[in-house]
Amino acid sequence: SHPVRTDLDAMEPEACRYPDPLQEAHAIAERANRILQENPGETIAILARTRNQLAGIIRVLRDQDIPFQ
């Protein structure tokens, strides 16, 4: 196997605080959409500690027509 990206240093992780889960979900969706627009054909992963944390993010991704699986 081989890495899909070789410029991993360009993709720094971010740590942010948000006042509520909905604002966090919107920020995650916005960043995901920006990354996908800047890198057509690439994929990204959104990681969460629990499945319940993903529910709000999935809702926002659907509302904003951001593809995911």
Coordinates of N, CA and C in Angstrom, one line a residue:
S1 N 0.8 -1.2 0.0 CA 0.0 0.0 0.0 C 0.9 1.2 0.0
H2 N 0.3 2.4 -0.3 CA 1.0 3.6 -0.4 C 0.1 4.8 0.0
P3 N 0.7 5.8 0.6 CA -0.2 6.9 1.0 C -0.8 7.6 -0.2
V4 N -2.0 8.1 0.0 CA -2.7 8.8 -1.0 C -2.1 10.2 -1.2
R5 N -1.8 10.8 0.0 CA -1.2 12.2 0.0 C 0.2 12.1 0.5
T6 N 1.1 12.8 -0.2 CA 2.5 12.9 0.3 C 2.8 14.2 1.0
D7 N 1.9 15.2 1.0 CA 2.1 16.5 1.6 C 1.3 16.6 2.9
L8 N 1.4 15.5 3.7 CA 0.6 15.5 5.0 C 0.9 16.6 5.9
D9 N 2.1 17.2 5.8 CA 2.4 18.4 6.7 C 1.5 19.6 6.4
A10 N 0.9 19.6 5.2 CA 0.1 20.7 4.8 C -1.3 20.6 5.5
M11 N -1.7 19.4 6.0 CA -3.0 19.2 6.6 C -2.8 19.1 8.1
E12 N -2.7 20.2 8.8 CA -2.5 20.1 10.2 C -3.9 20.0 10.9
P13 N -4.0 19.1 11.9 CA -5.2 19.0 12.7 C -5.5 20.3 13.4
E14 N -6.7 20.5 13.7 CA -7.2 21.7 14.5 C -7.9 21.3 15.7
A15 N -7.7 22.0 16.8 CA -8.5 21.8 18.0 C -9.2 23.1 18.3
C16 N -10.5 23.0 18.4 CA -11.4 24.2 18.6 C -12.4 23.9 19.6
R17 N -12.9 24.9 20.3 CA -14.1 24.8 21.2 C -15.2 25.6 20.7
Y18 N -16.4 25.0 20.8 CA -17.6 25.6 20.4 C -18.6 25.6 21.5
P19 N -19.5 26.6 21.5 CA -20.5 26.7 22.6 C -21.5 25.6 22.7
D20 N -21.8 25.0 21.5 CA -22.7 23.9 21.5 C -22.5 22.9 20.4
P21 N -23.0 21.7 20.4 CA -22.8 20.7 19.4 C -23.2 21.1 18.0
L22 N -24.3 21.9 17.9 CA -24.7 22.3 16.6 C -23.7 23.3 15.9
Q23 N -23.2 24.2 16.6 CA -22.2 25.1 16.1 C -20.9 24.3 15.7
E24 N -20.6 23.3 16.5 CA -19.4 22.5 16.2 C -19.7 21.7 14.9
A25 N -20.9 21.1 14.7 CA -21.2 20.4 13.5 C -21.2 21.3 12.3
H26 N -21.6 22.5 12.4 CA -21.6 23.4 11.3 C -20.1 23.8 10.9
A27 N -19.3 24.0 11.9 CA -17.9 24.3 11.7 C -17.2 23.1 11.0
I28 N -17.5 21.9 11.5 CA -16.9 20.7 10.9 C -17.3 20.5 9.4
A29 N -18.6 20.7 9.2 CA -19.1 20.6 7.8 C -18.5 21.7 6.9
E30 N -18.3 22.9 7.4 CA -17.7 24.0 6.6 C -16.3 23.6 6.3
R31 N -15.5 23.1 7.2 CA -14.1 22.8 7.0 C -14.1 21.6 6.0
A32 N -14.9 20.6 6.2 CA -14.9 19.4 5.3 C -15.2 19.9 3.9
N33 N -16.2 20.7 3.7 CA -16.6 21.2 2.4 C -15.4 22.0 1.7
R34 N -14.8 22.8 2.5 CA -13.6 23.6 2.0 C -12.5 22.7 1.5
I35 N -12.2 21.7 2.3 CA -11.1 20.7 2.0 C -11.5 20.0 0.7
L36 N -12.7 19.5 0.6 CA -13.2 18.8 -0.6 C -13.2 19.7 -1.8
Q37 N -13.6 21.0 -1.7 CA -13.6 21.9 -2.8 C -12.1 22.1 -3.3
E38 N -11.2 22.3 -2.4 CA -9.8 22.5 -2.7 C -9.1 21.3 -3.2
N39 N -9.6 20.1 -2.9 CA -8.9 18.9 -3.3 C -9.9 17.9 -3.9
P40 N -10.4 18.3 -5.2 CA -11.4 17.4 -5.8 C -10.9 16.0 -6.0
G41 N -11.7 15.0 -5.8 CA -11.3 13.6 -5.9 C -10.7 13.0 -4.7
E42 N -10.4 13.8 -3.7 CA -9.8 13.3 -2.5 C -10.9 12.9 -1.5
T43 N -10.6 12.2 -0.5 CA -11.5 11.8 0.6 C -10.9 12.3 1.9
I44 N -11.8 12.5 2.9 CA -11.4 12.9 4.2 C -12.1 12.0 5.2
A45 N -11.7 12.1 6.5 CA -12.3 11.3 7.5 C -12.7 12.3 8.6
I46 N -13.9 12.1 9.2 CA -14.3 12.9 10.4 C -14.4 11.9 11.5
L47 N -13.6 12.0 12.5 CA -13.5 11.1 13.7 C -14.2 11.7 14.9
A48 N -14.9 10.9 15.6 CA -15.6 11.3 16.8 C -15.4 10.2 17.9
R49 N -15.5 10.6 19.1 CA -15.4 9.6 20.2 C -16.5 8.6 20.3
T50 N -17.7 9.1 19.9 CA -18.9 8.1 20.0 C -19.7 8.3 18.7
R51 N -20.5 7.3 18.4 CA -21.5 7.4 17.3 C -22.5 8.6 17.5
N52 N -22.9 8.8 18.8 CA -23.9 9.8 19.1 C -23.3 11.2 18.7
Q53 N -22.0 11.4 18.8 CA -21.4 12.7 18.4 C -21.5 12.9 16.9
L54 N -21.6 11.8 16.1 CA -21.6 11.9 14.7 C -23.0 12.3 14.2
A55 N -24.1 12.0 14.9 CA -25.4 12.2 14.5 C -25.7 13.7 14.0
G56 N -25.3 14.6 14.8 CA -25.5 16.1 14.5 C -24.6 16.5 13.3
I57 N -23.4 15.9 13.2 CA -22.6 16.2 12.1 C -23.2 15.7 10.8
I58 N -23.7 14.5 10.8 CA -24.3 13.8 9.7 C -25.5 14.7 9.2
R59 N -26.3 15.1 10.2 CA -27.5 15.9 9.8 C -27.0 17.2 9.1
V60 N -26.0 17.9 9.5 CA -25.5 19.1 8.9 C -24.9 18.8 7.5
L61 N -24.2 17.7 7.4 CA -23.6 17.3 6.1 C -24.7 17.1 5.1
R62 N -25.8 16.4 5.5 CA -27.0 16.2 4.6 C -27.6 17.5 4.3
D63 N -27.8 18.3 5.3 CA -28.5 19.6 5.0 C -27.7 20.5 4.0
Q64 N -26.4 20.4 4.0 CA -25.6 21.2 3.1 C -25.1 20.4 1.9
D65 N -25.7 19.2 1.7 CA -25.4 18.4 0.5 C -24.0 18.1 0.3
I66 N -23.3 17.9 1.4 CA -21.9 17.5 1.4 C -21.9 15.9 1.4
P67 N -21.3 15.3 0.3 CA -21.4 13.9 0.2 C -20.5 13.2 1.3
F68 N -21.1 12.1 1.8 CA -20.4 11.2 2.8 C -20.9 9.8 2.7
Q69 N -20.1 8.9 3.3 CA -20.6 7.5 3.4 C -20.3 6.9 4.7

